[in-house]
């Protein structure tokens, strides 16, 4: 029996947060046949996923792919995550003009995407349209930018009470 769940096609894919800047928890949420599947995700994973999708979408734009606007939906609560995402796989499928997004549960032992036929951590295979991916990239960049402001000297995030700036020799900014 396969450990993978296939969601084809995903109706929406969004990222959202809960908490105050500096203490935010990031969630990836996919809507499939009226059901909601939520996943915990790290901020750096959101940034990397948005960047990789943007590269793929840039190639589609260069090939004259026509994008349609997708209405962004808010994060739905209550949030009951399936798991925390560890490994993410991303593949363009030209036959169906979809992007396959493999989300594998975090695994302390192995940092590679394990084939779905083998036993291992939980795996969700999401199939999204380029339009949904384009909307995700825009939303992900807004969500990430809504956090703490970076220090103009060192680039590290500044808390409400300032931060110890390494470029200022540890003085509070």
C-alpha positions as a printed NumPy array, in Angstrom:
array([[  0.   ,   0.   ,   0.   ],
       [  1.307,   3.438,  -0.936],
       [  2.066,   5.936,   1.814],
       [  1.286,   8.816,  -0.56 ],
       [ -1.958,  10.744,  -0.823],
       [ -2.683,  12.26 ,  -4.224],
       [ -4.59 ,  15.546,  -4.514],
       [ -5.295,  16.103,  -8.205],
       [ -6.144,  18.872,  -9.015],
       [ -5.749,  21.152,  -6.015],
       [ -8.311,  23.973,  -6.074],
       [ -6.202,  26.418,  -4.056],
       [ -2.762,  26.544,  -2.461],
       [ -2.019,  29.278,   0.038],
       [  0.43 ,  30.142,   2.778],
       [ -0.479,  31.949,   5.952],
       [  0.761,  32.638,   9.435],
       [ -0.469,  32.64 ,  12.979],
       [  1.208,  34.747,  15.642],
       [  3.028,  38.036,  15.997],
       [  6.056,  38.892,  13.843],
       [  9.072,  37.145,  15.266],
       [  6.891,  34.377,  16.667],
       [  4.891,  33.467,  13.579],
       [  4.081,  29.896,  12.621],
       [  3.79 ,  29.309,   8.879],
       [  1.198,  27.017,   7.33 ],
       [  0.674,  25.743,   3.806],
       [ -2.946,  24.966,   3.021],
       [ -4.394,  23.079,   0.049],
       [ -8.074,  22.812,  -0.821],
       [ -9.109,  19.6  ,  -2.571],
       [-12.729,  18.543,  -3.254],
       [-14.019,  20.791,  -0.478],
       [-11.561,  19.402,   2.084],
       [ -8.713,  21.363,   3.612],
       [ -5.227,  19.923,   4.095],
       [ -2.882,  22.01 ,   6.243],
       [  0.854,  21.543,   6.728],
       [  3.356,  23.225,   9.031],
       [  6.151,  24.784,   6.993],
       [  9.297,  26.727,   7.834],
       [  9.654,  30.337,   6.668],
       [ 12.811,  29.466,   4.733],
       [ 10.913,  26.688,   2.942],
       [  8.199,  29.171,   1.939],
       [ 10.864,  31.48 ,   0.49 ],
       [ 12.611,  28.637,  -1.36 ],
       [  9.339,  27.22 ,  -2.722],
       [  8.191,  30.645,  -3.948],
       [ 11.583,  31.24 ,  -5.614],
       [ 11.596,  27.855,  -7.374],
       [  8.004,  28.25 ,  -8.538],
       [  8.839,  31.75 ,  -9.814],
       [ 11.711,  30.3  , -11.877],
       [  9.412,  27.675, -13.381],
       [  6.695,  30.232, -14.064],
       [  9.257,  32.52 , -15.689],
       [ 10.052,  29.755, -18.177],
       [  6.332,  29.321, -18.887],
       [  5.937,  33.064, -19.436],
       [  8.858,  32.967, -21.868],
       [  7.005,  30.186, -23.724],
       [  3.913,  32.486, -23.981],
       [  1.794,  30.662, -21.407],
       [ -1.325,  32.731, -20.659],
       [ -1.996,  33.055, -16.94 ],
       [ -5.441,  33.642, -15.475],
       [ -6.075,  35.528, -12.253],
       [ -6.947,  33.365,  -9.274],
       [ -8.763,  34.822,  -6.299],
       [ -6.725,  34.406,  -3.126],
       [ -8.589,  32.768,  -0.273],
       [ -7.68 ,  33.306,   3.388],
       [ -6.152,  30.672,   5.652],
       [ -8.985,  28.576,   7.047],
       [ -9.17 ,  27.677,  10.716],
       [ -9.141,  25.579,  12.808],
       [ -5.674,  24.547,  11.694],
       [ -5.03 ,  20.865,  12.145],
       [ -1.769,  20.171,  10.297],
       [ -1.257,  16.819,   8.606],
       [  2.461,  17.071,   9.465],
       [  5.471,  19.378,   9.398],
       [  7.001,  19.523,   5.927],
       [ 10.548,  18.255,   5.63 ],
       [ 11.368,  17.634,   1.967],
       [  9.654,  19.324,  -0.979],
       [  9.811,  18.033,  -4.55 ],
       [  8.769,  20.143,  -7.553],
       [  8.202,  18.875, -11.114],
       [  6.559,  20.318, -14.249],
       [  4.324,  17.797, -16.043],
       [  3.982,  18.959, -19.664],
       [  1.299,  16.404, -20.636],
       [ -1.25 ,  17.798, -18.167],
       [  0.268,  21.299, -17.851],
       [  0.436,  20.905, -14.071],
       [  3.053,  21.32 , -11.397],
       [  3.518,  18.31 ,  -9.137],
       [  4.431,  19.319,  -5.622],
       [  5.554,  16.491,  -3.332],
       [  5.396,  17.299,   0.383],
       [  7.131,  14.785,   2.631],
       [  6.874,  14.724,   6.395],
       [  9.975,  15.863,   8.256],
       [ 12.328,  12.988,   8.94 ],
       [ 15.236,  13.261,  11.362],
       [ 17.214,  10.526,   9.591],
       [ 17.008,  11.195,   5.851],
       [ 16.866,  14.504,   4.006],
       [ 15.978,  13.03 ,   0.595],
       [ 12.588,  12.557,  -0.992],
       [ 11.793,   8.862,  -0.551],
       [  9.969,   7.168,  -3.478],
       [  6.288,   6.629,  -2.686],
       [  6.56 ,   2.846,  -3.141],
       [  8.95 ,   2.567,  -0.184],
       [  7.892,   2.779,   3.439],
       [  8.76 ,   6.001,   5.197],
       [  7.31 ,   9.314,   6.315],
       [  3.931,  10.574,   5.099],
       [  3.827,  12.037,   1.58 ],
       [  1.271,  14.254,  -0.132],
       [  1.39 ,  14.708,  -3.918],
       [ -0.301,  17.976,  -4.893],
       [ -1.036,  18.77 ,  -8.543],
       [ -1.531,  22.475,  -9.159],
       [ -2.118,  24.61 , -12.218],
       [  0.37 ,  27.323, -13.189],
       [ -2.321,  29.882, -12.323],
       [ -2.541,  28.624,  -8.742],
       [  1.267,  28.518,  -8.529],
       [  1.473,  32.12 ,  -9.776],
       [ -1.005,  33.221,  -7.107],
       [  0.96 ,  31.277,  -4.466],
       [  4.225,  33.044,  -5.361],
       [  2.607,  36.485,  -5.012],
       [  0.953,  35.593,  -1.703],
       [  4.057,  33.892,  -0.268],
       [  6.203,  36.945,  -0.931],
       [  3.645,  39.222,   0.765],
       [  3.365,  36.933,   3.807],
       [  7.137,  36.663,   4.252],
       [  7.623,  40.433,   3.819],
       [  4.982,  41.146,   6.479],
       [  7.37 ,  40.026,   9.224],
       [  9.918,  42.017,  11.169],
       [ 11.846,  44.777,   9.408],
       [ 15.491,  44.002,   8.631],
       [ 18.28 ,  46.017,  10.244],
       [ 19.754,  48.44 ,   7.676],
       [ 23.266,  47.612,   8.918],
       [ 23.36 ,  43.797,   9.284],
       [ 20.134,  42.604,   7.645],
       [ 18.984,  40.62 ,  10.688],
       [ 15.362,  41.106,  11.801],
       [ 14.683,  43.823,  14.357],
       [ 12.418,  42.978,  17.305],
       [ 10.072,  45.492,  18.935],
       [ 12.753,  46.27 ,  21.526],
       [ 15.575,  46.396,  18.934],
       [ 18.351,  43.838,  18.495],
       [ 22.026,  43.307,  19.151],
       [ 23.635,  44.283,  15.875],
       [ 26.835,  42.404,  15.016],
       [ 27.948,  45.194,  12.675],
       [ 27.604,  47.7  ,  15.497],
       [ 29.843,  45.564,  17.727],
       [ 26.907,  44.253,  19.735],
       [ 25.341,  47.607,  20.511],
       [ 21.569,  47.63 ,  20.596],
       [ 19.887,  49.23 ,  17.567]])
